[in-house]
Short mmCIF file of C-alpha atoms in Angstrom, two decimals:
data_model
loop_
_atom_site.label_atom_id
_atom_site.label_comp_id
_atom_site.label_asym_id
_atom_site.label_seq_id
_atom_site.Cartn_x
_atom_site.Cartn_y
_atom_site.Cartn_z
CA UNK T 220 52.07 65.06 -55.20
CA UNK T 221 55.61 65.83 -55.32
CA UNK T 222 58.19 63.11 -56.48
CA UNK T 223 59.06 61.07 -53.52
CA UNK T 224 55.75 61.19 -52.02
CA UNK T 225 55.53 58.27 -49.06
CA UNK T 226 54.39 55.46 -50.60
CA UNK T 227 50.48 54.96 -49.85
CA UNK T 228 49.80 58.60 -48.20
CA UNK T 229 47.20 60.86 -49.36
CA UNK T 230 45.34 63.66 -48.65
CA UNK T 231 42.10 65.50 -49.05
CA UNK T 232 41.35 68.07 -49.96
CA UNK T 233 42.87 66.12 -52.85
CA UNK T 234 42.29 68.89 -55.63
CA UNK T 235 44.04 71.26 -57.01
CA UNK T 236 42.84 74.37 -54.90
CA UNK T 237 42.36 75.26 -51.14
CA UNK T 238 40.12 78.15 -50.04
CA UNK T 239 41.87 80.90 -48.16
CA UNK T 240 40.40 79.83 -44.98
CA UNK T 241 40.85 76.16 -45.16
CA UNK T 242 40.33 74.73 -41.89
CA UNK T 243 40.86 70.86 -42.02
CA UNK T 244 43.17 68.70 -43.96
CA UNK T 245 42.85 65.11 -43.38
CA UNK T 246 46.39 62.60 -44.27
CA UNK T 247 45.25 59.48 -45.23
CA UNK T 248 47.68 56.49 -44.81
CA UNK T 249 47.90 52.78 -45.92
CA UNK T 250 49.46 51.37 -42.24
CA UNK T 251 48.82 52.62 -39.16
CA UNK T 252 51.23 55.00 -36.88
CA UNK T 253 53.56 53.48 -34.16
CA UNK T 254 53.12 56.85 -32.55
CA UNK T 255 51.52 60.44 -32.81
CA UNK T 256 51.93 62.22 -35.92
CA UNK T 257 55.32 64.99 -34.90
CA UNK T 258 53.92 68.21 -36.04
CA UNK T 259 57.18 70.13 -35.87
CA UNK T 260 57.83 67.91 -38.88
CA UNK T 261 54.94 69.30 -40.40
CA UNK T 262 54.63 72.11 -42.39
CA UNK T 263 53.17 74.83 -45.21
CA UNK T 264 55.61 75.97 -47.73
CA UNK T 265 54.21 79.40 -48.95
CA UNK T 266 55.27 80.36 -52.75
CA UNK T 267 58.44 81.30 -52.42
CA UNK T 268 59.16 78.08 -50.18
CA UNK T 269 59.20 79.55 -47.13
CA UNK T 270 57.62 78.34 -43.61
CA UNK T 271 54.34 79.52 -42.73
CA UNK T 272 55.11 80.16 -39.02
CA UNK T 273 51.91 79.19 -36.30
CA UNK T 274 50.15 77.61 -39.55
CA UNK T 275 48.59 74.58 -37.33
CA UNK T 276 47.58 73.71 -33.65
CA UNK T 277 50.14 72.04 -32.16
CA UNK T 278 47.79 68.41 -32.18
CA UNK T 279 47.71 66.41 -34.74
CA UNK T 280 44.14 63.98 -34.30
CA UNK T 281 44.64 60.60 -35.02
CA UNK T 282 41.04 58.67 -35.54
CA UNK T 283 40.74 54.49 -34.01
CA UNK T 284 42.24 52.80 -36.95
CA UNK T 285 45.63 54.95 -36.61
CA UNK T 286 45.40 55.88 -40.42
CA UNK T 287 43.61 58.68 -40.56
CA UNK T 288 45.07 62.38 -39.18
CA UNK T 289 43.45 65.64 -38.92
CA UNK T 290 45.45 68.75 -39.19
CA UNK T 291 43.50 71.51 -37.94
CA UNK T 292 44.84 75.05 -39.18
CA UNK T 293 44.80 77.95 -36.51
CA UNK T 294 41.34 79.41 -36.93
CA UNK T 295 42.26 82.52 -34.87
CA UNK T 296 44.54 83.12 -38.67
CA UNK T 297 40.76 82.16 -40.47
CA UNK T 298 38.34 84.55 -38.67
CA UNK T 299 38.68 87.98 -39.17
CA UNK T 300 39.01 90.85 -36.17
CA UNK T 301 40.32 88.09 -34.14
CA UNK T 302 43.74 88.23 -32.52
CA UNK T 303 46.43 86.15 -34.76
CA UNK T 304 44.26 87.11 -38.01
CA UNK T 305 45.35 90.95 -37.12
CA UNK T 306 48.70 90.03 -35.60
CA UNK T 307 49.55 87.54 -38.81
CA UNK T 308 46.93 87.50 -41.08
CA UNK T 309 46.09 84.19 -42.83
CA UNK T 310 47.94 81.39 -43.02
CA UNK T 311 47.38 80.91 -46.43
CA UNK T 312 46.57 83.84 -48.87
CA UNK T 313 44.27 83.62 -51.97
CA UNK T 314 46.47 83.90 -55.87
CA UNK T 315 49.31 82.63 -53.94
CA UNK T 316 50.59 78.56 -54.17
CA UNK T 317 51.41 76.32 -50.75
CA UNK T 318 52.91 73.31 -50.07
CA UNK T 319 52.25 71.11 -47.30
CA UNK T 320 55.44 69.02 -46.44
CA UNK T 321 55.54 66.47 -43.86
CA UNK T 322 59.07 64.33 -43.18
CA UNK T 323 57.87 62.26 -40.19
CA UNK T 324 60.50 59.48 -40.10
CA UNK T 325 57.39 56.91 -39.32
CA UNK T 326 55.39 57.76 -43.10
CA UNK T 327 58.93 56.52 -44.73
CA UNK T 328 59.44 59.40 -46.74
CA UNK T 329 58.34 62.84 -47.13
CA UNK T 330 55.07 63.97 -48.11
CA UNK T 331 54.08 66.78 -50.16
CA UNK T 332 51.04 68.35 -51.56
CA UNK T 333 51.03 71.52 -53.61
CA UNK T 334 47.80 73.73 -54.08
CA UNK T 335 47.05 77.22 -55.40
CA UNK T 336 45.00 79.45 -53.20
CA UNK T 337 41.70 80.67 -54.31
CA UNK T 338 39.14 83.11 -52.12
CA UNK T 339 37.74 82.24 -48.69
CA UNK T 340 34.52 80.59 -48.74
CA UNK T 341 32.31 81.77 -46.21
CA UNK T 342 28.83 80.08 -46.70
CA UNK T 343 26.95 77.40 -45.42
CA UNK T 344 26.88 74.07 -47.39
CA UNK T 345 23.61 75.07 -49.74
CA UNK T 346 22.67 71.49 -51.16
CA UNK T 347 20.12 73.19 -53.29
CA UNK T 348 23.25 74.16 -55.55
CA UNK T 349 24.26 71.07 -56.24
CA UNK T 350 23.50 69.34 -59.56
CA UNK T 351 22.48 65.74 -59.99
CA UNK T 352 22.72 63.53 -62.91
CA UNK T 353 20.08 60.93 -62.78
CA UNK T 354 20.41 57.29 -63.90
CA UNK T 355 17.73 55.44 -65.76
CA UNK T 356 15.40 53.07 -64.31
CA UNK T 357 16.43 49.56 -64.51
CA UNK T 358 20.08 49.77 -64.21
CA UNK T 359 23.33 50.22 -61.64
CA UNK T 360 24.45 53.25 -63.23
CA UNK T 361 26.05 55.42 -60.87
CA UNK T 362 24.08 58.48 -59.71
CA UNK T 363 26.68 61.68 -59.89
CA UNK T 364 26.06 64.70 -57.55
CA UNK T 365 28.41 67.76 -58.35
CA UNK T 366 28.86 70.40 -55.73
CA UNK T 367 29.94 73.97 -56.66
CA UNK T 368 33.27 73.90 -53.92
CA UNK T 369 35.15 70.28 -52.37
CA UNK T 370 33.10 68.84 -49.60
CA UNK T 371 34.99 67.25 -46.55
CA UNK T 372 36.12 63.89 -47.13
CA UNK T 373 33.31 62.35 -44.68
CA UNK T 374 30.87 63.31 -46.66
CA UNK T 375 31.14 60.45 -48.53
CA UNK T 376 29.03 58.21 -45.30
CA UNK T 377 27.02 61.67 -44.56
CA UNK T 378 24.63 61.61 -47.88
CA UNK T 379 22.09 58.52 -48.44
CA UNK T 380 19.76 58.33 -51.07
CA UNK T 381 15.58 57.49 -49.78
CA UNK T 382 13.44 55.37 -52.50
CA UNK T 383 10.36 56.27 -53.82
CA UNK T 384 8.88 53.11 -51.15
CA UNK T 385 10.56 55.95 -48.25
CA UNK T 386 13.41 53.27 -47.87
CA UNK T 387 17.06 53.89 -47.80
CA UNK T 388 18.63 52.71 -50.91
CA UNK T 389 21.47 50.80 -50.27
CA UNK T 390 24.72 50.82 -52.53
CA UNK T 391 28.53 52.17 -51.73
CA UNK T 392 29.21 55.90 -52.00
CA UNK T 393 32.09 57.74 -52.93
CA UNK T 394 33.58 61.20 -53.16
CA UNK T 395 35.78 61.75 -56.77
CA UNK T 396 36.87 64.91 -58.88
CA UNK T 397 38.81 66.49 -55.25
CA UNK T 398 35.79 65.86 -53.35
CA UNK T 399 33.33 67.83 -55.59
CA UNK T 400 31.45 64.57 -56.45
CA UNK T 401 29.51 62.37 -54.67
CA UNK T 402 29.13 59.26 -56.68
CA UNK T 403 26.39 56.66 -55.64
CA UNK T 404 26.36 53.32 -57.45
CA UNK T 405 23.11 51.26 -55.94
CA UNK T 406 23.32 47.49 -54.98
CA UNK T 407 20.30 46.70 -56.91
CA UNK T 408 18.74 48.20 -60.61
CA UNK T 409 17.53 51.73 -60.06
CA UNK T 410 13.28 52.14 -59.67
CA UNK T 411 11.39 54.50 -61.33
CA UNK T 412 10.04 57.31 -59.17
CA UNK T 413 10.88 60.77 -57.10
CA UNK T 414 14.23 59.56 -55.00
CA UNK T 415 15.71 61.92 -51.63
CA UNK T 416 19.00 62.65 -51.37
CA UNK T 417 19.46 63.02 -47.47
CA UNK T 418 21.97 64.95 -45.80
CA UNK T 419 23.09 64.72 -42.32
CA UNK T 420 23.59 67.60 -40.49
CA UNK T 421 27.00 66.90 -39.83
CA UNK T 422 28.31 67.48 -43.24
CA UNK T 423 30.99 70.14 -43.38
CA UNK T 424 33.67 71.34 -46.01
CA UNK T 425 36.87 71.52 -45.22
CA UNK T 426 36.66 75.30 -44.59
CA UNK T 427 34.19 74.38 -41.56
CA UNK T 428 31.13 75.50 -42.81
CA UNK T 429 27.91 73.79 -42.24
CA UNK T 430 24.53 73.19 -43.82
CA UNK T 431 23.48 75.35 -40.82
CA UNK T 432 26.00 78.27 -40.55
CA UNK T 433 29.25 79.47 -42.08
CA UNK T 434 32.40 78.54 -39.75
CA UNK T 435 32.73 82.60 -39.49
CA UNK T 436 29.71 83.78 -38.19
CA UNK T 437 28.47 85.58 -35.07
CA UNK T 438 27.68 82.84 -32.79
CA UNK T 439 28.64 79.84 -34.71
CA UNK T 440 30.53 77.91 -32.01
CA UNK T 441 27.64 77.64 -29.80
CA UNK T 442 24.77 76.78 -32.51
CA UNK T 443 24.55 73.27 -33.45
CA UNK T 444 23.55 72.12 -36.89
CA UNK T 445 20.05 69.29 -36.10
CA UNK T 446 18.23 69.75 -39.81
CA UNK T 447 19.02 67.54 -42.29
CA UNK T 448 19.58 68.40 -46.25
CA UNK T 449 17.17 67.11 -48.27
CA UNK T 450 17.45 66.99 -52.54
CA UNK T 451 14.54 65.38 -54.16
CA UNK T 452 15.67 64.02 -58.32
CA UNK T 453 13.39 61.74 -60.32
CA UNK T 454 14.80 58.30 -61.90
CA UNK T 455 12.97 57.89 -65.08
#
């Protein structure tokens, strides 16, 4: 974040690097807004520090608690063949840096966010890629779940962990390294035994893609994700 960054804002994807067709990014703030988020006082800087014109849809979404806002990028600039990808092209283009700058009078002061641009993911969420580092019987130890790209930030409540007993082990969950981990520290000592890591069908990344289907795909909008993940790991 930029110096003069308004104090208690954040975002995710909170890494270093956006895909070319990022979808989603989610501002996370400390107080709630007064009012709807402006979003002609939002915008991406491309590398030269120029506007990115028709970037975003024009609404911002603002979840219950007034702290949370999703800012949806155009995805007729993400999918190829379609209209503003061929009139514009993407928003954002891969090797290139961008800077998301908001100056909202209600967040205090401006925001910014700088990220380099890598390729366009365009696969489904494959939880059999993702690597988990098990914790020893008998103790709180966190478990540590690396996937290979950033996961949306609400996967951190869509991933629970079954006991050996077919019970849902309870603990508090969260997402670290730019959303690429999923860190689970259990309430009680770990047991010994073949554990489940369970996956709701909801989880996305913040390109859109799904354990189901890729955002871009023949289709998509009308097929509706209903299996869950599932990732079986042994605690020893």
């Amino acid at each position: 974040m930029a110096a003069g960054t308004a104090s208690g804002a954040s975002v995710t994807p909170s890494g270093p690097e956006v895909a070319e067709n990022l979808l989603r990014i989610e501002l996370h703030l400390d107080r709630p807004l007064t009012a709807a988020l402006d979003i002609s006082r939002v915008t991406l800087l491309d590398s030269a520090g120029m506007p990115i014109p028709d970037a975003f849809l024009d609404l911002p979404l603002l979840d219950r608690s007034g702290k949370n806002v999703t800012l949806l990028l155009h995805p007729g600039r993400i999918k190829t063949g379609v209209g503003p990808n061929v009139a514009l092209g993407p928003a954002l283009r891969s090797g290139q840096s961008v800077t998301l700058r908001i100056d909202d009078p209600q967040l205090g002061r401006p925001f910014e966010q700088r990220w380099q641009v890598t390729p366009p993911l365009r696969q489904p969420v494959d939880p059999q890629q993702w690597m988990v580092q098990t914790a020893r019987h008998g103790s709180r130890q966190p478990l540590r779940v690396s996937a290979p790209a950033a996961l949306d930030g609400d996967a951190v409540e869509a991933i629970a962990v079954q006991g050996p007993d077919g019970r849902r082990v309870a603990g508090v969950a969260m997402l670290t390294g730019g959303e690429r981990e999923w860190r689970f520290t259990p309430a009680q000592n770990w047991r010994p035994g073949t554990h489940l890591l369970r996956i709701h069908p909801r989880l996305e990344d913040p390109q859109g893609n799904r354990l189901c289907s890729a955002f871009e795909q023949a289709g998509q909008s009308a097929k509706r994700c209903e299996d869950e993940g599932k990732l079986a790991f042994i605690i020893e």
